[in-house]
Amino acid sequence: MAAVPKTRRSHRKVRTRRAHWQTSSVRAHECPHCHELRLPHRVCPHCGFYKGTRAVEVKSEEE
Ligand SMILES: [Zn+2]
């Protein structure tokens, strides 16, 4: 079986499907260490922590 589309999708179907990634509310997560907003699965830019351990050094951590 070849993966060939049986019917052509309309522009509206395509645009509606592609609009859904914007509606997800998980664009930012709260850091468990400093409770600032950070991106999920990324090192926190505020405290440099990831999974409870220091991953990178942050310059301005005196604040
Ligand atoms: Zn943090």
Coordinates of N, CA, C and O and ligand atoms in Angstrom, one line a residue:
M1 N 0.8 -1.2 0.0 CA 0.0 0.0 0.0 C 0.9 1.2 0.0 O 1.7 1.4 0.9
A2 N 0.7 2.0 -1.0 CA 1.4 3.3 -1.0 C 0.7 4.3 -0.2 O -0.5 4.3 -0.2
A3 N 1.4 5.1 0.5 CA 0.8 6.2 1.3 C 0.5 7.4 0.4 O 1.1 8.4 0.5
V4 N -0.5 7.2 -0.4 CA -1.0 8.3 -1.3 C -2.3 8.8 -0.8 O -3.2 8.0 -0.5
P5 N -2.4 10.1 -0.6 CA -3.7 10.6 -0.1 C -4.8 10.4 -1.1 O -4.7 10.6 -2.3
K6 N -6.0 9.9 -0.5 CA -7.1 9.6 -1.3 C -7.8 10.8 -1.8 O -8.3 10.8 -2.9
T7 N -7.9 11.8 -0.9 CA -8.6 13.0 -1.3 C -7.7 14.2 -1.0 O -6.9 14.1 0.0
R8 N -7.8 15.2 -1.7 CA -7.0 16.4 -1.5 C -7.6 17.2 -0.4 O -8.8 17.5 -0.4
R9 N -6.8 17.6 0.6 CA -7.3 18.5 1.7 C -7.5 19.9 1.2 O -6.6 20.4 0.5
S10 N -8.5 20.5 1.7 CA -8.8 21.9 1.3 C -7.8 22.8 2.1 O -7.2 22.4 3.1
H11 N -7.7 24.0 1.6 CA -6.8 25.0 2.3 C -7.3 25.2 3.8 O -6.5 25.3 4.7
R12 N -8.6 25.2 4.0 CA -9.1 25.4 5.3 C -8.7 24.3 6.2 O -8.4 24.5 7.4
K13 N -8.8 23.0 5.8 CA -8.4 21.9 6.6 C -6.9 22.0 7.0 O -6.5 21.8 8.1
V14 N -6.1 22.4 6.1 CA -4.7 22.5 6.3 C -4.4 23.6 7.3 O -3.7 23.5 8.3
R15 N -5.0 24.7 7.0 CA -4.8 25.9 7.9 C -5.3 25.7 9.3 O -4.7 26.1 10.3
T16 N -6.5 25.0 9.4 CA -7.0 24.7 10.7 C -6.1 23.7 11.5 O -5.9 24.0 12.7
R17 N -5.6 22.7 10.9 CA -4.7 21.8 11.6 C -3.4 22.5 12.0 O -2.9 22.3 13.1
R18 N -2.8 23.3 11.1 CA -1.6 24.0 11.5 C -1.7 25.1 12.5 O -0.7 25.6 13.0
A19 N -2.9 25.5 12.7 CA -3.2 26.6 13.7 C -3.1 26.0 15.1 O -3.1 26.8 16.1
H20 N -3.1 24.7 15.3 CA -3.3 24.2 16.6 C -2.0 24.2 17.5 O -2.1 24.2 18.7
W21 N -0.9 24.3 16.9 CA 0.3 24.4 17.7 C 0.4 25.7 18.5 O 1.0 25.7 19.5
Q22 N -0.2 26.7 18.0 CA -0.2 28.0 18.7 C -1.1 28.0 19.9 O -0.9 28.8 20.8
T23 N -2.1 27.1 19.9 CA -3.1 27.2 21.0 C -2.6 26.4 22.2 O -3.3 26.5 23.2
S24 N -1.6 25.6 22.1 CA -1.1 24.9 23.3 C -0.5 25.9 24.3 O 0.2 26.8 23.9
S25 N -0.9 25.7 25.5 CA -0.5 26.7 26.6 C 0.8 26.3 27.3 O 1.1 26.9 28.3
V26 N 1.5 25.3 26.8 CA 2.7 24.8 27.5 C 3.9 25.4 26.8 O 4.8 24.7 26.4
R27 N 3.9 26.7 26.5 CA 5.0 27.3 25.9 C 6.1 27.6 26.9 O 7.2 27.8 26.6
A28 N 5.6 27.8 28.2 CA 6.6 28.1 29.2 C 6.2 27.3 30.5 O 5.0 27.1 30.8
H29 N 7.2 26.9 31.2 CA 7.0 26.2 32.5 C 7.7 26.9 33.6 O 8.7 27.6 33.4
E30 N 7.2 26.6 34.8 CA 7.8 27.3 35.9 C 9.0 26.5 36.4 O 8.9 25.3 36.6
C31 N 10.1 27.2 36.7 CA 11.3 26.5 37.2 C 11.1 26.0 38.6 O 10.6 26.8 39.4
P32 N 11.4 24.8 38.9 CA 11.2 24.3 40.3 C 12.2 24.8 41.2 O 12.0 24.7 42.4
H33 N 13.2 25.4 40.7 CA 14.3 26.0 41.6 C 14.1 27.4 42.0 O 14.1 27.8 43.1
C34 N 13.9 28.3 40.9 CA 13.8 29.7 41.2 C 12.4 30.2 40.8 O 12.1 31.4 41.0
H35 N 11.5 29.3 40.3 CA 10.1 29.6 40.1 C 9.9 30.8 39.0 O 8.9 31.5 39.1
E36 N 10.9 30.9 38.2 CA 10.7 31.8 37.0 C 10.2 31.0 35.9 O 10.3 29.8 35.9
L37 N 9.7 31.6 34.9 CA 9.3 30.9 33.7 C 10.4 30.5 32.8 O 11.3 31.4 32.5
R38 N 10.4 29.3 32.3 CA 11.5 28.9 31.4 C 10.8 27.9 30.4 O 9.7 27.5 30.6
L39 N 11.5 27.6 29.4 CA 11.0 26.7 28.4 C 11.2 25.3 28.9 O 12.1 24.9 29.6
P40 N 10.2 24.4 28.6 CA 10.3 23.0 29.0 C 11.4 22.3 28.3 O 11.7 22.6 27.2
H41 N 12.1 21.4 29.1 CA 13.2 20.6 28.6 C 14.4 21.5 28.2 O 15.2 21.1 27.3
R42 N 14.5 22.6 28.9 CA 15.6 23.5 28.7 C 16.2 23.9 30.0 O 15.5 23.9 31.0
V43 N 17.5 24.2 30.0 CA 18.1 24.7 31.2 C 17.5 26.0 31.6 O 17.3 26.9 30.7
C44 N 17.2 26.2 32.8 CA 16.6 27.5 33.2 C 17.6 28.7 33.0 O 18.7 28.6 33.4
P45 N 17.2 29.7 32.3 CA 18.1 30.8 32.0 C 18.3 31.7 33.2 O 19.2 32.6 33.2
H46 N 17.5 31.5 34.3 CA 17.6 32.4 35.4 C 18.6 31.9 36.5 O 19.4 32.6 37.0
C47 N 18.5 30.6 36.7 CA 19.4 30.0 37.8 C 20.3 28.9 37.2 O 21.2 28.5 37.9
G48 N 20.1 28.5 35.9 CA 21.0 27.6 35.3 C 20.8 26.1 35.8 O 21.7 25.3 35.6
F49 N 19.7 25.9 36.5 CA 19.5 24.5 37.0 C 18.7 23.7 36.0 O 17.8 24.2 35.2
Y50 N 18.9 22.4 36.0 CA 18.1 21.5 35.2 C 18.1 20.2 35.9 O 19.1 19.6 36.3
K51 N 16.9 19.7 36.1 CA 16.6 18.4 36.8 C 17.3 18.5 38.2 O 17.9 17.5 38.7
G52 N 17.2 19.6 38.9 CA 17.6 19.7 40.3 C 19.1 19.9 40.5 O 19.6 20.0 41.6
T53 N 19.9 19.9 39.4 CA 21.3 20.1 39.5 C 21.8 21.3 38.7 O 21.1 21.6 37.7
R54 N 22.9 21.9 39.0 CA 23.4 23.1 38.2 C 24.0 22.5 36.9 O 24.9 21.7 37.0
A55 N 23.4 23.0 35.8 CA 23.9 22.5 34.5 C 24.8 23.5 33.9 O 25.9 23.2 33.4
V56 N 24.5 24.8 34.0 CA 25.4 25.9 33.4 C 25.5 27.0 34.5 O 24.7 27.1 35.4
E57 N 26.5 27.8 34.3 CA 26.8 28.9 35.1 C 26.0 30.1 34.6 O 26.0 30.4 33.4
V58 N 25.3 30.9 35.5 CA 24.6 32.1 35.0 C 25.4 33.3 35.6 O 25.8 33.3 36.8
K59 N 25.6 34.3 34.7 CA 26.4 35.4 35.1 C 25.7 36.2 36.3 O 26.3 36.5 37.3
S60 N 24.4 36.6 36.0 CA 23.8 37.5 37.0 C 22.9 36.6 37.9 O 21.7 36.6 37.8
E61 N 23.5 36.0 38.9 CA 22.8 35.2 39.8 C 22.7 35.9 41.2 O 22.2 35.3 42.2
E62 N 23.3 37.0 41.3 CA 23.2 37.7 42.6 C 21.9 38.4 42.9 O 21.6 38.8 44.0
E63 N 21.1 38.5 41.9 CA 19.8 39.2 42.0 C 18.8 38.3 42.7 O 18.5 37.3 42.4
Ligands
ZN1 ZN 15.4 28.5 37.6

